[in-house]
Protein backbone atom coordinates (compact mmCIF):
# COMPACT_ATOMS: atom_id res chain seq x y z
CA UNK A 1 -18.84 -54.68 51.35
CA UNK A 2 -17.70 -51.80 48.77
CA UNK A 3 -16.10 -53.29 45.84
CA UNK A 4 -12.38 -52.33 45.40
CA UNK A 5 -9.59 -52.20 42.65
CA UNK A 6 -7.63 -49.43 43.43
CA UNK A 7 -4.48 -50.58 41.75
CA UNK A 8 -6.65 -52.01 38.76
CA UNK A 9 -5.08 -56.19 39.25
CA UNK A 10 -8.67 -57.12 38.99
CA UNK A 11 -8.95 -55.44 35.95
CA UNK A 12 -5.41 -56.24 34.50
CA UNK A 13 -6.10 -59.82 34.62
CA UNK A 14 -10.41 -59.95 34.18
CA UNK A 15 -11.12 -56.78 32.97
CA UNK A 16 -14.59 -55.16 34.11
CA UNK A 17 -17.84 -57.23 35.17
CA UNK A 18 -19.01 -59.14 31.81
CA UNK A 19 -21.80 -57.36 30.25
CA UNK A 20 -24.97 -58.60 30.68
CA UNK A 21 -26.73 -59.88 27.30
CA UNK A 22 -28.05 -56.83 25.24
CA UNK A 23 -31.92 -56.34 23.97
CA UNK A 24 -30.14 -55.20 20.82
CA UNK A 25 -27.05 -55.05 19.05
CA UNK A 26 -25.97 -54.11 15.92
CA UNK A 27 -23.47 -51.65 13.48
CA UNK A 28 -24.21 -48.15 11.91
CA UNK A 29 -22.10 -47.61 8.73
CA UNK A 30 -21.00 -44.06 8.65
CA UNK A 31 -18.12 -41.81 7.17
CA UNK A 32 -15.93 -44.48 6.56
CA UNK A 33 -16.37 -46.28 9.58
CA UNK A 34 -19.03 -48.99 10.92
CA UNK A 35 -20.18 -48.35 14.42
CA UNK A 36 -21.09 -50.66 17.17
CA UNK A 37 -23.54 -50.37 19.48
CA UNK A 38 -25.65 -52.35 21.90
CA UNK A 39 -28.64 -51.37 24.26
CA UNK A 40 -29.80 -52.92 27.90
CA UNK A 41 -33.02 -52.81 29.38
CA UNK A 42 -36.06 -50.34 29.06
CA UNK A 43 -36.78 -46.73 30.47
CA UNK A 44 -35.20 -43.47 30.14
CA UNK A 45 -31.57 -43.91 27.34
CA UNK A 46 -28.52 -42.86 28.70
CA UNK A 47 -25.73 -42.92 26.64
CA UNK A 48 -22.22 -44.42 27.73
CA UNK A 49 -19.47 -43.00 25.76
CA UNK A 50 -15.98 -44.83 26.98
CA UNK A 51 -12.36 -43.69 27.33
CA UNK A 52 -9.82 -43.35 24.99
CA UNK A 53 -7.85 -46.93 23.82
CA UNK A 54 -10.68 -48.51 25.59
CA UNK A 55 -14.35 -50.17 24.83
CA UNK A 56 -17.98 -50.53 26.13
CA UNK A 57 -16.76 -53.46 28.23
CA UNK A 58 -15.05 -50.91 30.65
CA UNK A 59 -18.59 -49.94 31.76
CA UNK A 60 -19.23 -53.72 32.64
CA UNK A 61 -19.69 -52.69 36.60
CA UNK A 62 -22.54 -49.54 35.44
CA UNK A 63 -24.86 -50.96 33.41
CA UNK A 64 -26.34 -53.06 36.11
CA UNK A 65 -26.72 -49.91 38.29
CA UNK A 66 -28.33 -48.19 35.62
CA UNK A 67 -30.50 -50.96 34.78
CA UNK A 68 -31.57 -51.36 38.10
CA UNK A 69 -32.47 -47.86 38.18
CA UNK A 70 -35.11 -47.98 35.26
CA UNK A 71 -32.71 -47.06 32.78
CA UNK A 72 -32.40 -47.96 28.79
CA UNK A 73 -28.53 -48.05 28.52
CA UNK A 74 -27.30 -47.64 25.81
CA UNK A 75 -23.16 -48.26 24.72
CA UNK A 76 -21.67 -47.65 21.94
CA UNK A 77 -17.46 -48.36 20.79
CA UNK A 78 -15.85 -45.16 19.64
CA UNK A 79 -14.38 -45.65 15.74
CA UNK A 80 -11.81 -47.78 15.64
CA UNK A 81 -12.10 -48.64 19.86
CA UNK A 82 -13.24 -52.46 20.75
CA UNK A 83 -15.56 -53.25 18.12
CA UNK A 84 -16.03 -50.48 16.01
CA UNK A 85 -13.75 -49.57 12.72
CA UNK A 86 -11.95 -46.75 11.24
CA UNK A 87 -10.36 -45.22 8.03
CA UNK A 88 -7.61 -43.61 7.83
CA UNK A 89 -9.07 -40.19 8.70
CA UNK A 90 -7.75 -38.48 11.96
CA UNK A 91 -9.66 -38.83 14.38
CA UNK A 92 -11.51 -35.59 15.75
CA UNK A 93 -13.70 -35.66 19.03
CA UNK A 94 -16.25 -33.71 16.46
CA UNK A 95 -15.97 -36.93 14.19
CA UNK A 96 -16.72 -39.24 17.07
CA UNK A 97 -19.63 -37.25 18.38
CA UNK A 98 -21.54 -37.45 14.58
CA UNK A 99 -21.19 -41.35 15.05
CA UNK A 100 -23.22 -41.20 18.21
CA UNK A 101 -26.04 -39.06 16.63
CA UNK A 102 -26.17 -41.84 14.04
CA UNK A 103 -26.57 -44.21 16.27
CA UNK A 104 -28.90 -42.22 18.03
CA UNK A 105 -30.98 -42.13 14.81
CA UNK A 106 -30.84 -45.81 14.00
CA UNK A 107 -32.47 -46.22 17.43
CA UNK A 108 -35.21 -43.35 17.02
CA UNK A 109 -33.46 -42.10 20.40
CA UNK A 110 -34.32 -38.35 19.86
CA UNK A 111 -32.82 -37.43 22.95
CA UNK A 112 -30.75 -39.26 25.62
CA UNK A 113 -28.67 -38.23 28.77
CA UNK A 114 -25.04 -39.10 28.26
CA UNK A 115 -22.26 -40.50 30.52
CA UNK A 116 -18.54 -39.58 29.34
CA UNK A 117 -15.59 -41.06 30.90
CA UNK A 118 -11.73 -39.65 29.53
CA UNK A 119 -12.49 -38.45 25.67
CA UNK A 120 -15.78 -39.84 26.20
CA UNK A 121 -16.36 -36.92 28.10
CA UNK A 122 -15.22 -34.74 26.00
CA UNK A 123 -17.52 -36.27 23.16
CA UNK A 124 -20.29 -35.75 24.89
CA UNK A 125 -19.87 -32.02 25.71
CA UNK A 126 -19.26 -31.72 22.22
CA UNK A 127 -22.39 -33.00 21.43
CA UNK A 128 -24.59 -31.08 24.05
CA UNK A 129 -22.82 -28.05 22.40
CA UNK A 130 -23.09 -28.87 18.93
CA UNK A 131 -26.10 -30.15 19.34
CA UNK A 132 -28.00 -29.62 22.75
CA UNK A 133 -31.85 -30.74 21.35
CA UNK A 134 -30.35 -34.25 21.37
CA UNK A 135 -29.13 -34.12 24.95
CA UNK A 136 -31.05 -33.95 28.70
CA UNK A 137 -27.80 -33.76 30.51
CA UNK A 138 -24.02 -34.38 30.93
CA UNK A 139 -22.33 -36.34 33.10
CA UNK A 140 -18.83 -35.46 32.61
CA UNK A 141 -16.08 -37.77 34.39
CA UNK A 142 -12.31 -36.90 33.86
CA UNK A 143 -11.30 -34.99 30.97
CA UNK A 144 -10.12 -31.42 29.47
CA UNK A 145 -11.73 -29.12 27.36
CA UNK A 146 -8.68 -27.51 26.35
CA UNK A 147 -4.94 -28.23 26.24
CA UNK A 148 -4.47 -26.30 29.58
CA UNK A 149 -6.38 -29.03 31.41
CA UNK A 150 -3.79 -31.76 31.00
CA UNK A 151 -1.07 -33.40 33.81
CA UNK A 152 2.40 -34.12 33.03
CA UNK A 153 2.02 -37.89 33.23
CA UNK A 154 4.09 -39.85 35.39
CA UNK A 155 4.84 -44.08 34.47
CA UNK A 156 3.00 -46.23 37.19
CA UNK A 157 1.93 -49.49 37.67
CA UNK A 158 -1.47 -48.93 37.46
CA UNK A 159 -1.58 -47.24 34.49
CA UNK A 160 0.77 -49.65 32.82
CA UNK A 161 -1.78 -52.42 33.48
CA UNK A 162 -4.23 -50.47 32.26
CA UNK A 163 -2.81 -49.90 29.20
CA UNK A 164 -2.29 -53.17 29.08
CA UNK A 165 -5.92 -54.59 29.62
CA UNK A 166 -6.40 -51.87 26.37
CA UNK A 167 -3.66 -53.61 24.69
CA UNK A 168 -4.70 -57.62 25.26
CA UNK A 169 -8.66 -56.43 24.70
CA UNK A 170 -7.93 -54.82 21.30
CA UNK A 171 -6.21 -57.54 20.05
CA UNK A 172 -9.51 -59.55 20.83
CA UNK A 173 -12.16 -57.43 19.64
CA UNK A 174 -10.59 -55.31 17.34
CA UNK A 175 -11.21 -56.09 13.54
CA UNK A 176 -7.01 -54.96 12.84
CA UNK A 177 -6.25 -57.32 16.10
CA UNK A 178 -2.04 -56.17 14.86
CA UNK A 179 -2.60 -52.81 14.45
CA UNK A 180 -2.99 -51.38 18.12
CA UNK A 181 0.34 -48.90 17.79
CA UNK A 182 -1.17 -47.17 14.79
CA UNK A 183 -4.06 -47.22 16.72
CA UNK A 184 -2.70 -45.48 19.84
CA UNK A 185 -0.45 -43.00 17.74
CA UNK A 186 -3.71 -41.63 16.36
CA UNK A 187 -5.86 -41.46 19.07
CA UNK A 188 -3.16 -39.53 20.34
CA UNK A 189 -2.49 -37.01 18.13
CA UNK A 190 -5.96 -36.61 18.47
CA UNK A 191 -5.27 -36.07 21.91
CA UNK A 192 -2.08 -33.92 21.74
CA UNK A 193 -4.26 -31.35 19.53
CA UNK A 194 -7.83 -31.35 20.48
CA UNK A 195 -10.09 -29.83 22.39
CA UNK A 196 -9.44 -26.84 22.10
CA UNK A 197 -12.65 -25.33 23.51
CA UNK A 198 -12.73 -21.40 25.02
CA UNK A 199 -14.27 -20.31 27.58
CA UNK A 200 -16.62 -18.51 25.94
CA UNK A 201 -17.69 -22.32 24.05
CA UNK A 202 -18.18 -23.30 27.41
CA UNK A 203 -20.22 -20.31 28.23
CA UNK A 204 -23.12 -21.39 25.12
CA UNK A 205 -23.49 -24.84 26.69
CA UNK A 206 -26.98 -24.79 27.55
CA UNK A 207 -27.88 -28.52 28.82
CA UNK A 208 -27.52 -29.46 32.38
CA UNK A 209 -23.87 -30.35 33.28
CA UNK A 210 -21.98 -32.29 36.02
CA UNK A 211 -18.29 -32.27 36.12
CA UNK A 212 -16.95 -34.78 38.48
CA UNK A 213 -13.29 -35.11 39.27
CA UNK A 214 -11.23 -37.23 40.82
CA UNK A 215 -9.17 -36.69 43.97
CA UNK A 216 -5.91 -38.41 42.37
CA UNK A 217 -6.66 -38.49 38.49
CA UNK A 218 -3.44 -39.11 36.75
CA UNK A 219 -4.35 -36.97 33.85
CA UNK A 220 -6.60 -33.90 34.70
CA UNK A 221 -5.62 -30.70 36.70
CA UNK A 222 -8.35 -30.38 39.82
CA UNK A 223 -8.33 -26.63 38.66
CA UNK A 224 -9.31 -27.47 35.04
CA UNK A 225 -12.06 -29.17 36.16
CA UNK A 226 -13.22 -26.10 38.58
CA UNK A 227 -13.02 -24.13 35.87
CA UNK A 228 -15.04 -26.12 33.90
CA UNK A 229 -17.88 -25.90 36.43
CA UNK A 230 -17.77 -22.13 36.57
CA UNK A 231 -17.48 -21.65 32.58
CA UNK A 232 -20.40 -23.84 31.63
CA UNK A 233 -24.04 -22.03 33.08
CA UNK A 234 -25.53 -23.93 35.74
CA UNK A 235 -23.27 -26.85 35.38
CA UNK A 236 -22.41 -28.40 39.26
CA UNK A 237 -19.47 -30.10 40.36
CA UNK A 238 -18.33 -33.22 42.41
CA UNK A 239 -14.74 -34.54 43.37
CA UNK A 240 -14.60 -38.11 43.82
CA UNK A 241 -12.23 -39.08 46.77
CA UNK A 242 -10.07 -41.96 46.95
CA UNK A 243 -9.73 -42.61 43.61
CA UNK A 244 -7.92 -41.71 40.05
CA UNK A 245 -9.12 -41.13 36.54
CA UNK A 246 -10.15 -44.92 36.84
CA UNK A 247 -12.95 -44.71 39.44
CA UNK A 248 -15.54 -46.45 37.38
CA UNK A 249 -13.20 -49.89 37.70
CA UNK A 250 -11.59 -48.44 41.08
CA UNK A 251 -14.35 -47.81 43.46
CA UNK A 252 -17.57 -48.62 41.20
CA UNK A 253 -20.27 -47.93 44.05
CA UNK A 254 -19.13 -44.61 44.45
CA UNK A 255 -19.07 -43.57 40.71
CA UNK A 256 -22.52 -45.21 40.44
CA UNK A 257 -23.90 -43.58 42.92
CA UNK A 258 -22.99 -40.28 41.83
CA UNK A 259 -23.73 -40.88 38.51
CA UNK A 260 -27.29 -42.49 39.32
CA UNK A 261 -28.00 -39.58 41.20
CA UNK A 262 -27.09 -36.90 38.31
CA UNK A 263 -29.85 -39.03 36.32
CA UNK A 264 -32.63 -39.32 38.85
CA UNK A 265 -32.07 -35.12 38.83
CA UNK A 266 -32.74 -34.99 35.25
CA UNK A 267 -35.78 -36.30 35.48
CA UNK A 268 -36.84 -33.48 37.71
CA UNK A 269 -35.23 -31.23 35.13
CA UNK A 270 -37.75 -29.18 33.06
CA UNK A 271 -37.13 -29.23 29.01
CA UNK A 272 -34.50 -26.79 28.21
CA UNK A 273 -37.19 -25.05 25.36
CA UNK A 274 -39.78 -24.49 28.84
CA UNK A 275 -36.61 -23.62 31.09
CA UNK A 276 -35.83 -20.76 28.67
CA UNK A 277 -39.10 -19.64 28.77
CA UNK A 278 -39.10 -19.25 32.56
């Protein structure tokens, strides 16, 4: 029987599936911040970059999936998210991006697929456009690439427990446990300002893209995510149905399966240096 959690009370009161216990763990101290990250299992890395406010643990129901599938997963908390820290720098998606090619390099990972969800999305296009030798492919779930791309947001219930879950969690893992409101004020004027990619950005992206929508995200216009798909060459799309911008904890078999299947495609994928030769 599919696992459901539509209006997120599982994940209010539990949060995701615990993670299973890592192969390694460990901190990279960069630009004022120090980094965690932990990786899961051997094969092919893929990269799971998190929303914004949240933490690796939100990927608690994927890394099985991705284990399962001969994957080396591979998490990592954003600066100043779950277990990671921060300076008093704003933050810049560009900012966050660099901390995941360090990490990358503390690893010798010289290249790794990578799974965004929210601004982790938007991270990882970043970094298959600022720097696409370090990336196979993106899997990009629920997030704008300009201001444009962005929902009036309306109060509900389940984003109110959401927030919450960020809220209790934070105070938890967080090394400033009292400092979540400064937290959430920068992250979003972070938010309120950036991306601001064209479409002629999106047009340079030259790694293998899928943009996957939600039928009832809260957050993200369906158009801005079409648009998306036609702006970036080659990239494909997908629109998840019956869920919201919190599919991964909503409706986990579904996300997996899409995202599982965007891998297993990769590997049929030639290298982007012999694709260009073609």
């Amino acid at each position: 029987m599919e696992f459901r959690d539509d209006d997120l009370a599982a994940f209010a009161e539990h949060g995701a599936m615990p993670l299973p216990a890592a192969t390694v763990e460990g901190h990279v101290e960069r630009d004022g911040a120090r980094i965690w990250y932990a990786t899961y299992g051997q094969g092919k890395p893929v990269i799971l970059l998190h929303g914004g406010l949240g933490h690796s643990g939100n990927w608690g129901f994927q890394v099985p999936a991705l284990l399962q599938a001969g994957h080396r997963v591979i998490l990592i908390d954003s600066r100043g998210h779950g277990r990671s820290t921060r300076d008093s720098k704003p933050y810049t998606y560009e900012l966050m991006a660099s901390d995941v090619l360090a990490v990358m390099d503390r690893l010798n990972v010289r290249k790794a697929a990578f799974a965004g969800w929210s601004d982790g999305a938007c991270i990882a296009l970043v970094l298959a456009s600022k720097a696409p030798e370090r990336a196979t492919g993106v899997f990009f779930f629920a997030c704008n690439m300009d201001p444009s791309g962005t929902r009036e947001i309306e109060p509900s219930p389940v984003l109110d427990r959401c927030f919450g879950r960020h809220s209790s969690d934070y105070r938890v893992l967080s090394a400033m446990p009292d400092d979540f409101g400064a937290f959430v004020d920068a992250v979003s004027a972070m938010q309120r300002t950036e991306p601001n990619y064209t479409a002629e950005d999106l047009g340079r992206i030259r790694v293998p893209v899928l943009i996957v929508q939600s039928a009832n995200d809260e957050f993200i216009k369906h158009e801005h995510a079409d648009y998306l798909a036609h702006s970036i060459p080659g990239a494909a799309f997908i629109l998840l149905g019956g869920v919201s911008h919190f599919a991964p904890l909503q409706r986990p078999d579904r996300f997996n399966a899409a995202l599982t299947a965007f891998l297993a495609a990769l590997d049929d994928e030639p290298e982007a240096d012999e694709r260009h030769r073609q």
